[in-house]
PDB file of C-alpha atoms in Angstrom:
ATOM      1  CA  UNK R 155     -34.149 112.454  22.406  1.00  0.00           C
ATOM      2  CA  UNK R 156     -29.694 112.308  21.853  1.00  0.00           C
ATOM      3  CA  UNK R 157     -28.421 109.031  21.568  1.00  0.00           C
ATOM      4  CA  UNK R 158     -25.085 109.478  23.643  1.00  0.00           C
ATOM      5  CA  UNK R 159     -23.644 105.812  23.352  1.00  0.00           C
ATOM      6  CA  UNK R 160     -22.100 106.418  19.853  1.00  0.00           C
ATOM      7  CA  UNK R 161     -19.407 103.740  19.119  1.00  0.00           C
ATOM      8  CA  UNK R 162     -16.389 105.037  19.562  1.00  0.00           C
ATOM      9  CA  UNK R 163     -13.551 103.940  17.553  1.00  0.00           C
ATOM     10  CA  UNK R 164     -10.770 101.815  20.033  1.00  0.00           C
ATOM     11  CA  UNK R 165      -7.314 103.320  19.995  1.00  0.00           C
ATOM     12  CA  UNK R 166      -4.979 102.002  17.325  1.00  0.00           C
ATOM     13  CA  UNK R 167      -2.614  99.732  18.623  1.00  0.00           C
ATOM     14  CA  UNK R 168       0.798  99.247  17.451  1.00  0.00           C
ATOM     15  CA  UNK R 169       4.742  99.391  18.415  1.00  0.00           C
ATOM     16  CA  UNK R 170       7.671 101.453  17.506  1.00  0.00           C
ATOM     17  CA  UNK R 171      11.251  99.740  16.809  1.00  0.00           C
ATOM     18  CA  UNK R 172      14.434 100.543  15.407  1.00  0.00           C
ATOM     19  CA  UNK R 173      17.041  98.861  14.258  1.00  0.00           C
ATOM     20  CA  UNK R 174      20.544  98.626  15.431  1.00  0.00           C
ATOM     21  CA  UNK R 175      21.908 100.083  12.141  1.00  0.00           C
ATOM     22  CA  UNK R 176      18.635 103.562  12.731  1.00  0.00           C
ATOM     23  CA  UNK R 177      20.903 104.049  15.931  1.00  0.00           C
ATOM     24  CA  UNK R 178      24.372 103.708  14.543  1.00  0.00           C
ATOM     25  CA  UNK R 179      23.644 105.663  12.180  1.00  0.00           C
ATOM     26  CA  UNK R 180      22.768 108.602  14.191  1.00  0.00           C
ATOM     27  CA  UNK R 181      25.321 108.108  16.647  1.00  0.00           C
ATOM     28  CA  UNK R 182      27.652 108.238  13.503  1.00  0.00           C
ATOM     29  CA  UNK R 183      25.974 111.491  12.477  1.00  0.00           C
ATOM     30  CA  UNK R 184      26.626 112.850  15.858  1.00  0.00           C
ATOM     31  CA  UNK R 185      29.572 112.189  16.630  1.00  0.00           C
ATOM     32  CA  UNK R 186      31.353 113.584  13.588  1.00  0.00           C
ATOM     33  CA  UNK R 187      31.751 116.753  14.530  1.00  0.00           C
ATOM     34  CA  UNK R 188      33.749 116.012  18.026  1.00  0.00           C
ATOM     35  CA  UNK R 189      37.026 117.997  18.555  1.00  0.00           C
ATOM     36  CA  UNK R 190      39.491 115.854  18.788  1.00  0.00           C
ATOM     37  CA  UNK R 191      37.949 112.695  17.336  1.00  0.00           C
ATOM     38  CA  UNK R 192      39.949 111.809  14.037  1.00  0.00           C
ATOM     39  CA  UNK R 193      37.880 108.103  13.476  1.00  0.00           C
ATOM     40  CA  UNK R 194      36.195 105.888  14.335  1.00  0.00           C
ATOM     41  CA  UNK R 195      37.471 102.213  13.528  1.00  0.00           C
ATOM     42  CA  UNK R 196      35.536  99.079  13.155  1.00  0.00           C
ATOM     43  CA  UNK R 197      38.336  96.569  13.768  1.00  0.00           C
ATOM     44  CA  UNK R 198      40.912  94.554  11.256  1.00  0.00           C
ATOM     45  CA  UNK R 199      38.977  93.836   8.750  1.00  0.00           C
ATOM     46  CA  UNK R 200      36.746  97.315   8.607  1.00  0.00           C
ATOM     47  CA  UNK R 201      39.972  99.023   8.459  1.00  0.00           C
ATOM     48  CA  UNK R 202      40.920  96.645   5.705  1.00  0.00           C
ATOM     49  CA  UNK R 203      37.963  97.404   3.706  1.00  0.00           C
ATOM     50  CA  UNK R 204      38.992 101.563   4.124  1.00  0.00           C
ATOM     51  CA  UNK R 205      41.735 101.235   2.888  1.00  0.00           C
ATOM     52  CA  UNK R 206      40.367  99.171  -0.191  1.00  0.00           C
ATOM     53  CA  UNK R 207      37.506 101.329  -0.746  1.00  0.00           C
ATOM     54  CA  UNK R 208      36.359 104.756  -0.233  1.00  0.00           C
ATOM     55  CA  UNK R 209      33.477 104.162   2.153  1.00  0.00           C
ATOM     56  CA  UNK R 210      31.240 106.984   3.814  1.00  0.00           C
ATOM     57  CA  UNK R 211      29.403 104.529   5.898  1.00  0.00           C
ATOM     58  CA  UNK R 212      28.877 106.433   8.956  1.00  0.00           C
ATOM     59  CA  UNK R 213      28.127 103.344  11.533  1.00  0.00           C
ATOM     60  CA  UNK R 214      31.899 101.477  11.001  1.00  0.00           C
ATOM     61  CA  UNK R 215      33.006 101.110  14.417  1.00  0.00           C
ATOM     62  CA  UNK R 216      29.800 101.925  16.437  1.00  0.00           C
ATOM     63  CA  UNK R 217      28.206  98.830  18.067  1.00  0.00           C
ATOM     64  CA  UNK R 218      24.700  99.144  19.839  1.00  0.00           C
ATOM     65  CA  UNK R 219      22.562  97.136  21.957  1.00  0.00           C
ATOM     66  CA  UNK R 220      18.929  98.378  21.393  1.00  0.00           C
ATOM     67  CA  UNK R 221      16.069  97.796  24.178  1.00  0.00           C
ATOM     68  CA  UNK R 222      12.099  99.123  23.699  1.00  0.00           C
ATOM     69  CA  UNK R 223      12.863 102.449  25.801  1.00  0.00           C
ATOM     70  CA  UNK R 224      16.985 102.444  26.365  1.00  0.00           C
ATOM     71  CA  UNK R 225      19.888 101.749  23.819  1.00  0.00           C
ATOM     72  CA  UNK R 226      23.635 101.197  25.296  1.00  0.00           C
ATOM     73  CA  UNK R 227      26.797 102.203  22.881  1.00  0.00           C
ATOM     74  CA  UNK R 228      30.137 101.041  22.036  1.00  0.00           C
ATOM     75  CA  UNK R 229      33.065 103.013  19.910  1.00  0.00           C
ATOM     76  CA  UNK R 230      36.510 102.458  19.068  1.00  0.00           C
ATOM     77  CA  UNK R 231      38.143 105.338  18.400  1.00  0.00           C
ATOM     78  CA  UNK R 232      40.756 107.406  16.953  1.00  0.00           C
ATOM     79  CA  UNK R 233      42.249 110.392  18.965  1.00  0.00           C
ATOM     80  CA  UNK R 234      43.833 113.308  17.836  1.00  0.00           C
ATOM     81  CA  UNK R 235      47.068 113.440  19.498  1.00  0.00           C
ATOM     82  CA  UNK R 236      47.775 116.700  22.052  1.00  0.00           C
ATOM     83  CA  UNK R 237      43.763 116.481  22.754  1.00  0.00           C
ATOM     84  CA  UNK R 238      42.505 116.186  25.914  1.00  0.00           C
ATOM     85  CA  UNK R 239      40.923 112.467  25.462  1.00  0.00           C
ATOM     86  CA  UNK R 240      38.481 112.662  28.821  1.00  0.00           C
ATOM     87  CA  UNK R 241      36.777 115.891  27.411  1.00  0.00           C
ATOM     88  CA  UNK R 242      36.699 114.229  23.725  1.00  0.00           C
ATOM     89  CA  UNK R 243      35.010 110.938  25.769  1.00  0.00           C
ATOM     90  CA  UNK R 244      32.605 113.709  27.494  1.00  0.00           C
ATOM     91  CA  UNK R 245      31.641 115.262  23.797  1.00  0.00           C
ATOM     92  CA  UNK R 246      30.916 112.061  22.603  1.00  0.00           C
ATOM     93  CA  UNK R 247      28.337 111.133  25.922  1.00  0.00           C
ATOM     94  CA  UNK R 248      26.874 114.528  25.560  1.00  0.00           C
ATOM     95  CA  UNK R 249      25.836 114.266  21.605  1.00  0.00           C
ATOM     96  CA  UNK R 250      25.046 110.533  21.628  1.00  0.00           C
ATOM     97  CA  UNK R 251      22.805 111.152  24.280  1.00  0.00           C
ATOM     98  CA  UNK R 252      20.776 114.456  22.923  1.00  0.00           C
ATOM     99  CA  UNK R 253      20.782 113.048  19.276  1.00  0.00           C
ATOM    100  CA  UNK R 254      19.363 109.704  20.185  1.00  0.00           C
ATOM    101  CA  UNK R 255      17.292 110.999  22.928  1.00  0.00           C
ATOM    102  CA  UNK R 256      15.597 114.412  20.637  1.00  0.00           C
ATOM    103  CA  UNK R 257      14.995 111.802  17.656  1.00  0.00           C
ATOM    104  CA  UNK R 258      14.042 108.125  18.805  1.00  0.00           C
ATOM    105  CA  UNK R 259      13.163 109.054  22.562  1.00  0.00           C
ATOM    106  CA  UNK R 260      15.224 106.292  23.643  1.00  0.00           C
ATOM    107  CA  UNK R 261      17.261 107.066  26.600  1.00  0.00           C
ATOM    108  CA  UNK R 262      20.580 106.158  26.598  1.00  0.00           C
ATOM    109  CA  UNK R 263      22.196 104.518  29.720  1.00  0.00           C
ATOM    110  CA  UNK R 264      25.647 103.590  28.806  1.00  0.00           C
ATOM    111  CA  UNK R 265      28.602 104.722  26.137  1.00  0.00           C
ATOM    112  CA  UNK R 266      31.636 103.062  26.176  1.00  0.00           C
ATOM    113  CA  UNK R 267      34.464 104.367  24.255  1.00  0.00           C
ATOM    114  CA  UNK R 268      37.970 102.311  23.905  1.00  0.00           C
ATOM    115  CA  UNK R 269      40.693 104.612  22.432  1.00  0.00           C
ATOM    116  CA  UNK R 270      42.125 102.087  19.865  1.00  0.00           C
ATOM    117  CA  UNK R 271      44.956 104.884  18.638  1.00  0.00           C
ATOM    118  CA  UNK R 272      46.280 108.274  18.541  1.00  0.00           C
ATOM    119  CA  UNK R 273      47.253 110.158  15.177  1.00  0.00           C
ATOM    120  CA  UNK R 274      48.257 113.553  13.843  1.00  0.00           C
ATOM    121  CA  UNK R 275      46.151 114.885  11.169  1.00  0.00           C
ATOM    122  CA  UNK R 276      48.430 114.588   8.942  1.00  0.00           C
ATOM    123  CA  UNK R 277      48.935 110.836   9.973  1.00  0.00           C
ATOM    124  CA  UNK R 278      45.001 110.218  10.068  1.00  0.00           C
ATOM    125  CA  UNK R 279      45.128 112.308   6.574  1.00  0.00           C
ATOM    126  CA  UNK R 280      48.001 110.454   5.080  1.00  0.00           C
ATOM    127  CA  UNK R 281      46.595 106.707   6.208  1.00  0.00           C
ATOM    128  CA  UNK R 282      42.741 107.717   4.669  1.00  0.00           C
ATOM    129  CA  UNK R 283      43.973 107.921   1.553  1.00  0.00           C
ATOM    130  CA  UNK R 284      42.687 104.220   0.464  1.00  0.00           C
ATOM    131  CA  UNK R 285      43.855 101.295  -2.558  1.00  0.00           C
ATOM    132  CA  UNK R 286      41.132 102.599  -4.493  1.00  0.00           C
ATOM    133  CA  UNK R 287      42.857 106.117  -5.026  1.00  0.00           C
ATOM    134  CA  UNK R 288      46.078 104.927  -5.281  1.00  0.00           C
ATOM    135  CA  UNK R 289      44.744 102.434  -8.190  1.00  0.00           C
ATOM    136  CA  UNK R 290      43.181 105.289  -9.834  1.00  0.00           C
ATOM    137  CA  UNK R 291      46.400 107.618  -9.589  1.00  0.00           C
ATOM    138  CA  UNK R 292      47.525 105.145 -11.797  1.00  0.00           C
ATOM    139  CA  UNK R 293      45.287 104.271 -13.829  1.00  0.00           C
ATOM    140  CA  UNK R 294      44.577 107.779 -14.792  1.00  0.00           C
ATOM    141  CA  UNK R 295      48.619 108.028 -15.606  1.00  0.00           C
ATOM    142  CA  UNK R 296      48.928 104.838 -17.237  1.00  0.00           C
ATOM    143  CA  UNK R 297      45.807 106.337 -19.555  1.00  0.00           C
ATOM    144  CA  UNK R 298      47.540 109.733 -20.654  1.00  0.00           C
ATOM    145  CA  UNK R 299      50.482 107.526 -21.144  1.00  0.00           C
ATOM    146  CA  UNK R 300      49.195 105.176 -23.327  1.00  0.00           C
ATOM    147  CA  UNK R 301      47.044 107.704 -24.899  1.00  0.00           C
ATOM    148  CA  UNK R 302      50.583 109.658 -25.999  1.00  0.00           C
ATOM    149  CA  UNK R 303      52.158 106.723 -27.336  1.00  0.00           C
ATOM    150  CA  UNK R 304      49.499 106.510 -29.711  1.00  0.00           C
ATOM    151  CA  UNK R 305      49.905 109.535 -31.031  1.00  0.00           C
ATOM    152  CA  UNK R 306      53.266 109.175 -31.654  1.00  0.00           C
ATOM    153  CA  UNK R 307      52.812 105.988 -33.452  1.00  0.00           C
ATOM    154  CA  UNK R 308      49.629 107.662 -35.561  1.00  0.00           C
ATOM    155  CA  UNK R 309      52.532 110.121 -36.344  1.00  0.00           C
ATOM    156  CA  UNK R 310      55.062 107.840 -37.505  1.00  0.00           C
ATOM    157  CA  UNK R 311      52.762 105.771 -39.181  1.00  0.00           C
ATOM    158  CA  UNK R 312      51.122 108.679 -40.986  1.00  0.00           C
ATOM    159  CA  UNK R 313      54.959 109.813 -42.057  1.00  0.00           C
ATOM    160  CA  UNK R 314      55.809 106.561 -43.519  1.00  0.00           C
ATOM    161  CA  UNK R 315      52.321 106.229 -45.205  1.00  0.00           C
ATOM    162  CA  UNK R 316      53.229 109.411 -46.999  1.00  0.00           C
ATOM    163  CA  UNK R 317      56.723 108.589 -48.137  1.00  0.00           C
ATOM    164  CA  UNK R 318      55.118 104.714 -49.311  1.00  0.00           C
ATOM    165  CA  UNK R 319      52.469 107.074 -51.265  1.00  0.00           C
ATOM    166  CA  UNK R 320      54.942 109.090 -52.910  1.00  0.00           C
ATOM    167  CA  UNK R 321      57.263 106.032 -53.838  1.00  0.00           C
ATOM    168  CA  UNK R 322      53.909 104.644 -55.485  1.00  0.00           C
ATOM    169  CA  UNK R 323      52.939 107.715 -57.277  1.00  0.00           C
ATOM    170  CA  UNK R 324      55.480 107.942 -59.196  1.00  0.00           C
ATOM    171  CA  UNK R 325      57.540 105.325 -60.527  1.00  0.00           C
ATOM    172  CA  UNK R 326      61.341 105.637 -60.071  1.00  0.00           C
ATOM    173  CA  UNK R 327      62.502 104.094 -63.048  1.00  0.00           C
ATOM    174  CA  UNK R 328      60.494 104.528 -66.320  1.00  0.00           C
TER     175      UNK R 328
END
């Protein structure tokens, strides 16, 4: 005789979250290879921060609101100027939406983007160069500086040691 009422283990219960920064992060990731899109900007003080230090933080300037099954965007952007900014705006829906959707499963139901400026690239180019460069430009040329000045003054000072040493070697007047 089988015994058929084995105890069976109860499913494992749990939940799944992510925060807001999982999301920007990956609409950051996206969204960096748009035609057209030269930044994106996180406001006055962000921008401030740029231009102070090199930063590589992908999520400055994208703002989300995330629910348990739908998340909701928000960029400020930088266009490149002579690009058509409606099919940039369409780019950005399309690979927010795939990226988010193929890794979190989360769907996404709104993506606002607010065109904050328009730039060449060689504007956007010229302004990304940050404080923190400019500092070390100049501290690397104050260095080799410096660094030749001393050896001009090891030089001189080695030329008068040597004429002091032969005014002590040998007496002048006996």
């Amino acid at each position: 005789m089988t015994n058929n009422n084995v105890n069976k283990p109860a499913a494992i219960q749990g939940e799944l979250t992510y925060e807001d920064k999982v999301i920007e992060k990956i609409v950051g990731l996206a969204i960096s290879s748009v035609d057209g899109l030269l930044a994106v900007s996180g406001g006055f003080f962000a921008n401030l921060k740029d231009k102070v230090i090199n930063s590589d933080n992908v999520t400055t300037g994208v703002n989300v609101e995330v629910g348990k099954k739908q998340v909701a965007i928000d960029l400020d952007i930088v266009a490149e100027y002579q690009k058509h900014i409606p099919t940039i705006f369409s780019e950005i829906k399309s690979v927010v939406e795939q990226e988010v959707k193929k890794m979190t499963d989360l769907d996404v139901v709104e993506v606002n983007v607010k065109v904050i400026d328009i730039k060449t690239k060689a504007q956007h180019e010229a302004d990304s160069v940050s404080l923190q460069d400019r500092v070390s430009n100049v501290a690397e040329s104050t260095g080799d500086f410096a660094s030749e000045q001393a050896n001009k003054l090891k030089a001189a000072v080695g030329n008068s040691t040597e004429k002091v040493k032969d005014s002590i070697a040998e007496p002048r007047v006996k």
